[in-house]
Coordinates of C-alpha atoms (C1' of nucleotides) in Angstrom, one line a residue:
Chain A
M1 CA 4.7 -27.0 -13.3
D2 CA 3.9 -26.0 -9.8
V3 CA 5.7 -28.0 -7.1
N4 CA 5.2 -25.5 -4.3
Y5 CA 3.7 -27.8 -1.8
A6 CA 5.1 -30.8 -0.1
P7 CA 5.4 -34.0 -2.2
L8 CA 1.8 -35.0 -2.0
V9 CA 1.0 -37.9 -4.2
P10 CA -2.5 -37.1 -5.7
H11 CA -5.3 -39.0 -4.0
T12 CA -3.1 -40.5 -1.4
R13 CA -3.8 -38.2 1.5
P14 CA -2.1 -38.9 4.8
R15 CA -5.4 -39.4 6.6
G16 CA -6.5 -41.6 3.8
S17 CA -9.3 -39.3 2.8
Y18 CA -9.8 -36.7 0.2
H19 CA -11.6 -34.5 2.7
H20 CA -9.5 -33.5 5.5
G21 CA -12.2 -33.3 8.1
A22 CA -10.7 -30.8 10.5
L23 CA -8.8 -28.6 8.1
R24 CA -9.9 -25.3 9.6
E25 CA -8.5 -26.2 13.0
E26 CA -5.3 -27.6 11.5
L27 CA -4.6 -24.5 9.5
L28 CA -4.9 -22.4 12.6
N29 CA -2.6 -24.6 14.5
A30 CA -0.1 -24.9 11.7
C31 CA 0.0 -21.1 11.4
V32 CA 0.6 -20.5 15.1
R33 CA 3.3 -23.1 15.0
L34 CA 4.9 -21.5 12.0
I35 CA 5.0 -18.0 13.7
E36 CA 6.4 -19.5 16.9
V37 CA 9.2 -21.3 15.1
E38 CA 10.1 -19.1 12.2
G39 CA 8.6 -15.8 13.1
I40 CA 5.8 -13.8 11.6
G41 CA 7.8 -13.0 8.5
A42 CA 7.7 -16.6 7.5
V43 CA 3.9 -16.9 7.4
S44 CA 2.4 -17.3 4.1
L45 CA -0.9 -18.9 3.3
R46 CA 0.7 -21.3 0.9
R47 CA 3.2 -22.3 3.5
V48 CA 0.5 -23.0 6.1
A49 CA -1.4 -25.0 3.5
R50 CA 1.7 -27.0 2.7
E51 CA 2.3 -27.6 6.4
A52 CA -1.3 -29.0 6.7
G53 CA -0.7 -31.1 3.6
V54 CA -3.3 -29.5 1.4
S55 CA -3.3 -27.5 -1.8
P56 CA -2.7 -23.7 -1.8
A57 CA -6.4 -23.1 -2.6
A58 CA -7.8 -25.3 0.2
P59 CA -7.7 -22.6 2.9
Y60 CA -10.1 -20.5 0.9
H61 CA -12.9 -22.8 1.7
H62 CA -12.5 -22.0 5.4
F63 CA -11.2 -18.4 5.4
A64 CA -12.1 -15.5 3.1
D65 CA -8.5 -14.6 2.7
R66 CA -5.2 -14.6 4.5
A67 CA -6.2 -11.8 6.8
A68 CA -9.2 -13.8 7.9
L69 CA -7.0 -16.7 9.0
L70 CA -4.8 -14.3 11.0
A71 CA -7.8 -12.5 12.5
A72 CA -9.2 -15.9 13.6
I73 CA -6.0 -16.6 15.4
S74 CA -6.1 -13.1 16.9
V75 CA -9.6 -13.8 18.3
R76 CA -8.4 -17.1 19.8
G77 CA -5.4 -15.2 21.3
F78 CA -7.6 -12.7 23.0
E79 CA -9.8 -15.4 24.4
Q80 CA -6.8 -17.2 25.8
L81 CA -5.5 -13.9 27.2
T82 CA -8.8 -13.2 28.9
E83 CA -8.8 -16.6 30.5
R84 CA -5.3 -16.1 31.8
L85 CA -6.2 -12.7 33.2
R86 CA -9.2 -14.2 34.9
A87 CA -7.1 -17.0 36.3
A88 CA -4.5 -14.5 37.6
L89 CA -7.3 -12.9 39.6
A90 CA -8.3 -16.0 41.4
G91 CA -8.0 -15.7 45.1
R92 CA -6.6 -12.2 45.1
E93 CA -8.9 -9.9 46.9
Q94 CA -7.0 -6.7 47.3
P95 CA -7.3 -4.8 44.1
R96 CA -3.7 -3.6 44.2
A97 CA -2.3 -7.1 44.3
A98 CA -4.8 -8.1 41.7
V99 CA -3.6 -5.4 39.3
V100 CA 0.0 -6.4 39.7
S101 CA -0.9 -10.0 39.1
L102 CA -2.7 -9.0 35.9
A103 CA 0.3 -7.1 34.7
R104 CA 2.5 -10.1 35.3
A105 CA 0.0 -12.4 33.6
Y106 CA -0.2 -10.2 30.6
V107 CA 3.6 -10.1 30.1
T108 CA 3.8 -13.9 30.7
F109 CA 1.2 -14.5 28.1
A110 CA 2.9 -12.4 25.6
R111 CA 6.2 -14.3 26.0
E112 CA 4.7 -17.8 26.2
R113 CA 2.3 -17.2 23.3
K114 CA 4.5 -15.1 21.2
G115 CA 2.8 -16.2 18.0
Y116 CA -0.6 -15.2 19.1
F117 CA 0.4 -12.0 20.8
Q118 CA 2.2 -10.5 17.9
L119 CA -0.7 -11.2 15.6
M120 CA -3.1 -9.6 18.1
F121 CA -1.4 -6.3 17.8
R122 CA -0.4 -6.1 14.1
P123 CA -3.5 -4.6 12.5
E124 CA -1.8 -4.6 9.1
L125 CA -1.9 -8.4 9.2
S126 CA -5.3 -9.2 10.7
Q127 CA -7.1 -6.1 9.4
P128 CA -9.4 -5.7 12.5
E129 CA -11.6 -3.2 10.6
K130 CA -12.7 -6.1 8.4
H131 CA -12.9 -8.6 11.3
P132 CA -14.7 -6.9 14.2
D133 CA -14.8 -10.0 16.3
A134 CA -11.1 -9.6 17.0
R135 CA -11.9 -6.2 18.5
A136 CA -14.7 -7.6 20.5
A137 CA -12.5 -10.4 21.9
G138 CA -10.0 -7.6 22.9
D139 CA -12.7 -5.7 24.7
A140 CA -13.4 -8.7 26.9
A141 CA -9.8 -8.9 27.9
F142 CA -9.7 -5.2 28.7
A143 CA -12.9 -5.5 30.7
V144 CA -11.1 -7.8 33.2
L145 CA -8.6 -5.1 33.9
A146 CA -11.1 -2.3 33.9
D147 CA -13.3 -4.1 36.5
V148 CA -10.4 -4.5 38.9
V149 CA -9.2 -0.9 38.4
A150 CA -12.7 0.3 39.3
E151 CA -12.2 -1.1 42.8
L152 CA -9.0 0.8 43.1
D153 CA -10.4 4.2 43.9
S154 CA -8.6 6.5 41.6
P155 CA -9.5 10.0 40.6
D156 CA -9.4 8.8 36.9
P157 CA -10.1 5.1 36.7
E158 CA -10.4 5.1 32.9
A159 CA -7.0 6.7 32.5
L160 CA -5.5 4.4 35.1
A161 CA -6.8 1.3 33.4
V162 CA -5.4 2.5 30.1
S163 CA -2.1 3.3 31.8
L164 CA -1.8 -0.1 33.3
W165 CA -2.6 -1.7 30.0
A166 CA 0.0 0.5 28.3
F167 CA 2.6 -0.4 30.9
A168 CA 2.1 -4.1 30.6
H169 CA 1.7 -3.9 26.9
G170 CA 4.8 -1.9 26.5
L171 CA 6.8 -4.3 28.6
A172 CA 5.5 -7.2 26.5
A173 CA 6.1 -5.5 23.2
L174 CA 9.6 -4.4 24.1
A175 CA 10.4 -7.9 25.3
L176 CA 9.1 -9.6 22.2
D177 CA 11.0 -7.1 20.0
G178 CA 14.2 -8.1 21.7
Q179 CA 14.7 -4.6 23.1
L180 CA 14.8 -5.8 26.7
D181 CA 17.3 -8.6 25.9
H182 CA 19.5 -6.0 24.4
R183 CA 19.0 -3.5 27.2
G184 CA 19.5 -6.3 29.7
A185 CA 22.8 -7.4 28.1
E186 CA 24.1 -3.9 28.5
L187 CA 23.1 -3.7 32.1
G188 CA 24.5 -7.1 33.0
T189 CA 21.1 -8.7 33.5
D190 CA 18.3 -10.2 31.3
A191 CA 14.9 -9.5 30.0
D192 CA 13.2 -11.7 32.6
M193 CA 14.9 -9.9 35.4
L194 CA 14.1 -6.5 34.0
T195 CA 10.4 -7.2 33.6
A196 CA 10.2 -8.7 37.1
R197 CA 11.9 -5.6 38.5
A198 CA 9.6 -3.3 36.5
I199 CA 6.5 -5.0 37.8
R200 CA 7.8 -4.9 41.4
L201 CA 8.3 -1.2 40.9
L202 CA 4.7 -0.9 39.7
D203 CA 3.6 -2.6 42.9
S204 CA 5.4 -0.1 45.0
M205 CA 4.1 2.8 43.1
L206 CA 0.5 1.7 43.5
G207 CA 0.9 1.6 47.2
Chain B
M1 CA 5.7 -8.4 -20.7
D2 CA 6.5 -6.6 -17.5
V3 CA 4.6 -3.4 -16.9
N4 CA 5.1 -3.3 -13.2
Y5 CA 6.5 0.2 -12.9
A6 CA 5.0 3.5 -14.0
P7 CA 4.9 4.3 -17.6
L8 CA 8.5 5.4 -17.9
V9 CA 9.5 6.1 -21.5
P10 CA 13.0 4.6 -21.9
H11 CA 15.8 7.1 -21.7
T12 CA 13.4 9.9 -21.0
R13 CA 13.9 10.2 -17.2
P14 CA 12.0 13.0 -15.4
R15 CA 15.2 14.5 -14.1
G16 CA 16.6 14.4 -17.6
S17 CA 19.4 12.1 -16.5
Y18 CA 20.1 8.4 -16.7
H19 CA 21.7 8.5 -13.3
H20 CA 19.2 9.6 -10.7
G21 CA 21.7 11.3 -8.5
A22 CA 20.0 11.0 -5.1
L23 CA 18.1 7.8 -5.5
R24 CA 19.0 6.5 -2.0
E25 CA 17.4 9.5 -0.4
E26 CA 14.4 9.4 -2.6
L27 CA 13.8 5.7 -1.9
L28 CA 13.9 6.3 1.8
N29 CA 11.4 9.2 1.5
A30 CA 9.1 7.3 -0.9
C31 CA 9.0 4.4 1.4
V32 CA 8.1 6.5 4.5
R33 CA 5.5 8.3 2.4
L34 CA 4.0 5.0 1.3
I35 CA 3.8 3.6 4.9
E36 CA 2.2 6.8 6.1
V37 CA -0.4 6.9 3.3
E38 CA -1.2 3.2 2.7
G39 CA 0.1 1.5 5.7
I40 CA 3.0 -0.9 6.3
G41 CA 1.2 -3.7 4.5
A42 CA 1.5 -1.8 1.2
V43 CA 5.2 -1.5 1.3
S44 CA 7.1 -3.5 -1.4
L45 CA 10.5 -2.7 -2.8
R46 CA 9.0 -2.7 -6.3
R47 CA 6.3 -0.3 -5.3
V48 CA 8.9 2.0 -3.7
A49 CA 11.1 1.8 -6.8
R50 CA 8.1 2.6 -9.0
E51 CA 7.2 5.6 -6.8
A52 CA 10.8 6.8 -7.3
G53 CA 10.5 6.3 -11.0
V54 CA 13.2 3.6 -11.3
S55 CA 13.4 0.0 -12.3
P56 CA 12.7 -2.8 -9.7
A57 CA 16.4 -3.7 -9.5
A58 CA 17.7 -0.1 -9.0
P59 CA 17.3 -0.1 -5.2
Y60 CA 19.8 -3.0 -4.9
H61 CA 22.6 -0.6 -5.8
H62 CA 21.9 1.3 -2.6
F63 CA 20.5 -1.4 -0.2
A64 CA 21.5 -5.0 0.2
D65 CA 17.9 -6.0 0.3
R66 CA 14.4 -4.9 1.4
A67 CA 15.2 -5.3 5.1
A68 CA 18.3 -3.0 4.6
L69 CA 16.1 -0.2 3.3
L70 CA 13.6 -0.6 6.2
A71 CA 16.5 -0.8 8.7
A72 CA 17.9 2.5 7.3
I73 CA 14.5 4.1 7.8
S74 CA 14.5 2.6 11.3
V75 CA 17.9 4.2 12.1
R76 CA 16.7 7.6 10.8
G77 CA 13.6 7.2 12.9
F78 CA 15.6 6.6 16.1
E79 CA 17.8 9.6 15.3
Q80 CA 14.7 11.8 14.9
L81 CA 13.3 10.4 18.1
T82 CA 16.5 11.1 20.0
E83 CA 16.4 14.7 18.8
R84 CA 12.8 15.1 19.9
L85 CA 13.5 13.7 23.3
R86 CA 16.5 16.0 23.7
A87 CA 14.3 19.0 22.6
A88 CA 11.6 18.0 25.1
L89 CA 14.2 18.2 27.9
A90 CA 15.2 21.8 27.0
G91 CA 14.6 24.2 29.9
R92 CA 13.2 21.6 32.2
E93 CA 15.3 21.3 35.3
Q94 CA 13.3 19.2 37.7
P95 CA 13.8 15.5 36.7
R96 CA 10.1 14.7 37.3
A97 CA 8.8 17.3 34.9
A98 CA 11.5 16.2 32.5
V99 CA 10.4 12.6 32.6
V100 CA 6.8 13.5 32.0
S101 CA 7.9 15.7 29.1
L102 CA 9.8 12.8 27.6
A103 CA 6.8 10.5 27.8
R104 CA 4.7 13.1 26.1
A105 CA 7.3 13.6 23.4
Y106 CA 7.6 9.9 22.8
V107 CA 3.9 9.4 22.2
T108 CA 3.7 12.5 20.1
F109 CA 6.6 11.3 17.9
A110 CA 4.9 7.9 17.4
R111 CA 1.7 9.5 16.3
E112 CA 3.2 12.2 14.1
R113 CA 5.8 9.8 12.5
K114 CA 3.7 6.7 12.3
G115 CA 5.7 5.4 9.4
Y116 CA 9.0 5.6 11.1
F117 CA 7.7 4.4 14.5
Q118 CA 6.1 1.2 13.2
L119 CA 9.2 0.2 11.4
M120 CA 11.4 0.9 14.4
F121 CA 9.6 -1.8 16.4
R122 CA 8.9 -4.5 13.8
P123 CA 12.0 -6.6 13.9
E124 CA 10.6 -9.0 11.3
L125 CA 10.7 -6.2 8.8
S126 CA 14.0 -4.5 9.6
Q127 CA 15.9 -7.5 10.9
P128 CA 17.9 -5.7 13.5
E129 CA 20.2 -8.7 14.1
K130 CA 21.5 -8.1 10.6
H131 CA 21.6 -4.3 10.9
P132 CA 23.1 -3.5 14.3
D133 CA 23.2 0.3 13.6
A134 CA 19.4 0.4 14.2
R135 CA 20.1 -1.1 17.6
A136 CA 22.7 1.5 18.3
A137 CA 20.5 4.3 17.2
G138 CA 17.9 3.0 19.6
D139 CA 20.4 2.9 22.4
A140 CA 21.0 6.6 22.0
A141 CA 17.4 7.4 22.4
F142 CA 17.1 5.3 25.5
A143 CA 20.2 6.9 27.0
V144 CA 18.3 10.3 27.0
L145 CA 15.7 8.7 29.2
A146 CA 18.2 6.8 31.4
D147 CA 20.2 10.0 32.1
V148 CA 17.1 11.8 33.4
V149 CA 15.9 8.9 35.4
A150 CA 19.3 8.7 37.1
E151 CA 18.6 12.1 38.7
L152 CA 15.3 10.9 40.0
D153 CA 16.7 9.1 42.9
S154 CA 14.9 5.8 42.8
P155 CA 15.7 2.5 44.6
D156 CA 16.0 0.8 41.1
P157 CA 16.7 3.4 38.4
E158 CA 17.3 0.8 35.7
A159 CA 13.9 -0.7 36.3
L160 CA 12.3 2.7 36.5
A161 CA 13.8 3.7 33.1
V162 CA 12.5 0.5 31.6
S163 CA 9.1 1.0 33.1
L164 CA 8.8 4.6 31.9
W165 CA 9.9 3.5 28.4
A166 CA 7.4 0.6 28.6
F167 CA 4.6 3.0 29.6
A168 CA 5.2 5.5 26.9
H169 CA 5.8 2.7 24.3
G170 CA 2.7 0.9 25.3
L171 CA 0.7 4.1 25.0
A172 CA 2.2 4.8 21.6
A173 CA 1.7 1.2 20.3
L174 CA -1.9 1.0 21.4
A175 CA -2.6 4.3 19.9
L176 CA -1.1 3.4 16.6
D177 CA -2.9 0.0 16.5
G178 CA -6.2 1.9 16.9
Q179 CA -6.8 0.3 20.3
L180 CA -7.1 3.7 22.0
D181 CA -9.5 5.0 19.4
H182 CA -11.7 2.1 19.9
R183 CA -11.5 2.3 23.7
G184 CA -12.1 6.0 23.6
A185 CA -15.1 5.6 21.4
E186 CA -16.6 3.3 24.0
L187 CA -15.8 5.7 26.8
G188 CA -17.2 8.7 25.0
T189 CA -13.8 10.3 24.5
D190 CA -10.9 9.9 22.1
A191 CA -7.3 8.6 21.9
D192 CA -5.8 12.0 22.3
M193 CA -7.7 12.6 25.5
L194 CA -6.9 9.2 26.8
T195 CA -3.2 9.5 26.3
A196 CA -3.2 13.0 27.8
R197 CA -5.0 11.8 30.9
A198 CA -2.7 8.8 31.2
I199 CA 0.3 11.0 31.1
R200 CA -1.2 13.3 33.7
L201 CA -1.7 10.3 35.9
L202 CA 2.0 9.4 35.4
D203 CA 2.9 12.9 36.6
S204 CA 0.8 12.5 39.8
M205 CA 2.3 9.1 40.5
L206 CA 5.8 10.3 40.2
G207 CA 5.2 12.9 42.8
Chain C
dA1 C1' 41.3 15.7 -25.0
dC2 C1' 40.4 11.3 -24.6
dA3 C1' 40.4 6.2 -23.1
dG4 C1' 38.7 3.3 -20.1
dA5 C1' 37.3 2.2 -15.3
dG6 C1' 33.7 1.9 -12.5
dG7 C1' 29.3 3.2 -10.6
dA8 C1' 24.2 3.7 -11.5
dC9 C1' 20.8 2.0 -13.8
dT10 C1' 17.8 -1.4 -16.9
dA11 C1' 16.0 -5.8 -18.8
dT12 C1' 15.1 -10.1 -18.0
dA13 C1' 14.4 -14.2 -15.4
dC14 C1' 13.1 -17.3 -11.5
dA15 C1' 10.9 -18.9 -7.6
dG16 C1' 7.5 -17.8 -4.3
dT17 C1' 3.2 -15.2 -2.9
dG18 C1' -2.2 -14.2 -2.6
dT19 C1' -6.2 -15.2 -4.9
dT20 C1' -9.6 -17.0 -8.4
dC21 C1' -12.0 -20.4 -10.9
dA22 C1' -13.3 -24.6 -13.2
dG23 C1' -13.5 -29.2 -12.2
dA24 C1' -12.9 -33.5 -9.3
dT25 C1' -14.2 -36.0 -5.2
dA26 C1' -16.6 -37.4 -1.1
dC27 C1' -20.1 -36.8 2.4
dT28 C1' -25.1 -35.8 3.2
dG29 C1' -30.0 -36.3 3.5
dA30 C1' -34.2 -37.6 0.7
Chain D
dT1 C1' -29.9 -44.9 -4.6
dC2 C1' -29.0 -40.6 -6.1
dA3 C1' -28.9 -35.6 -6.4
dG4 C1' -27.0 -31.8 -3.8
dT5 C1' -23.5 -29.7 -1.4
dA6 C1' -19.2 -29.0 1.0
dT7 C1' -14.5 -29.8 0.4
dC8 C1' -10.5 -30.1 -2.1
dT9 C1' -7.3 -30.0 -6.4
dG10 C1' -4.9 -27.9 -10.7
dA11 C1' -4.0 -24.4 -13.3
dA12 C1' -3.8 -19.7 -13.9
dC13 C1' -3.1 -14.5 -13.0
dA14 C1' -0.7 -10.6 -11.3
dC15 C1' 2.4 -9.5 -8.0
dT16 C1' 6.6 -9.9 -5.0
dG17 C1' 11.9 -10.2 -3.7
dT18 C1' 16.1 -11.0 -5.7
dA19 C1' 20.1 -12.5 -9.1
dT20 C1' 22.4 -11.8 -13.3
dA21 C1' 24.0 -9.7 -17.4
dG22 C1' 24.3 -5.9 -19.9
dT23 C1' 23.8 -0.6 -21.0
dC24 C1' 24.6 4.0 -20.1
dC25 C1' 26.9 7.9 -18.0
dT26 C1' 30.3 10.2 -15.3
dC27 C1' 34.6 10.6 -13.6
dT28 C1' 39.7 10.0 -13.4
dG29 C1' 44.4 9.7 -15.1
dT30 C1' 47.2 10.7 -18.6

DNA sequence: ACAGAGGACTATACAGTGTTCAGATACTGA
DNA sequence: TCAGTATCTGAACACTGTATAGTCCTCTGT
């Protein structure tokens, strides 16, 4: 007897219908919610299905496998990031201020959308080699940065773009891993403060 | 019938002994090997045990649970990193050259010891809140950087240390996630070249 | 030299996982 | 109205982490 999923009386679906209607969407949302609340370690396809009130096999009609679900979330994450970066650019005309603003937006996104961000950079989960659309969505985000850096006359704009990405990404990754909290605690400050000071430093170094 | 582990004729252990003798060590090594060859996704305690030629329950006499094994590897990784960073400092007297050398060593370590590095920064796997020794080992590594940065008279040495860490960490993380390969392919270069150019840029910016 | 204590290991079991497949159900267009 | 198709369920498989009880070996004290 398998009682893995929530007490779901057969043929008495919450929405009153056998067909869910918008299961794909609900699975994506349930998964992100789960990551955000219980962490990436708690994500299982069965758990996500249970959360959405369907059987463990139901997701397979919308996603080839677990990795496909996670890759879809990854794509969505990159799209949201791209939007955020574009928004951070609005009104800023000097490339230097724009770049700093991008870095800030990148880190902010990572911390506000932890669930998405972690998935976006864990290839063992979303298997980007099998789901190239995630890669493509990432390219779009990087392009926003590359375009601004191009205006920033540097002897090596490609390396500069990669460096800026690395800086922001490193800050974000360390923050999400709790490394900055820990470092902050030892220094009598916190992760927020540390990232803010680091980005201020970036500003001064670009000048 | 459970045939999960390798065909191991009962009481005919490879080493000729019932007691393995150095199982703890062998489990750690087998695990790292597994990550390096098949990726983090392929790591399961049972698989590691099988690789070491013991039953699935054997690891529990050396590690409280799966996370404890991974945390132990994490500790070892941080120790190796600390060593590498110290070695990178040898002979370099000017703090600026030293810092650049540290960044290079950090990225090199990440790429050469992929298995270790990934584990070190995936808290959902090694659960650092339960294994504070991993945190402590990380502190030691960071201290190497912080010490050098202190000589680099900056208006905000703490933020500078965090920034340099973030830069190197971002570069390493992006490289391991395959992002730099992908970016490199689009730019007609490769990940090695990109990281080298990025670090050269860091050098020029510190000047 | 030998008992027996305790550590290292195995066998077995349980719940949970990803995934597959046959069948049930509901929506769709002719 | 009715066949066809998309969606979903139930049951099954091999695998996972982990707990328990028991077996084997090595060591220590006498």
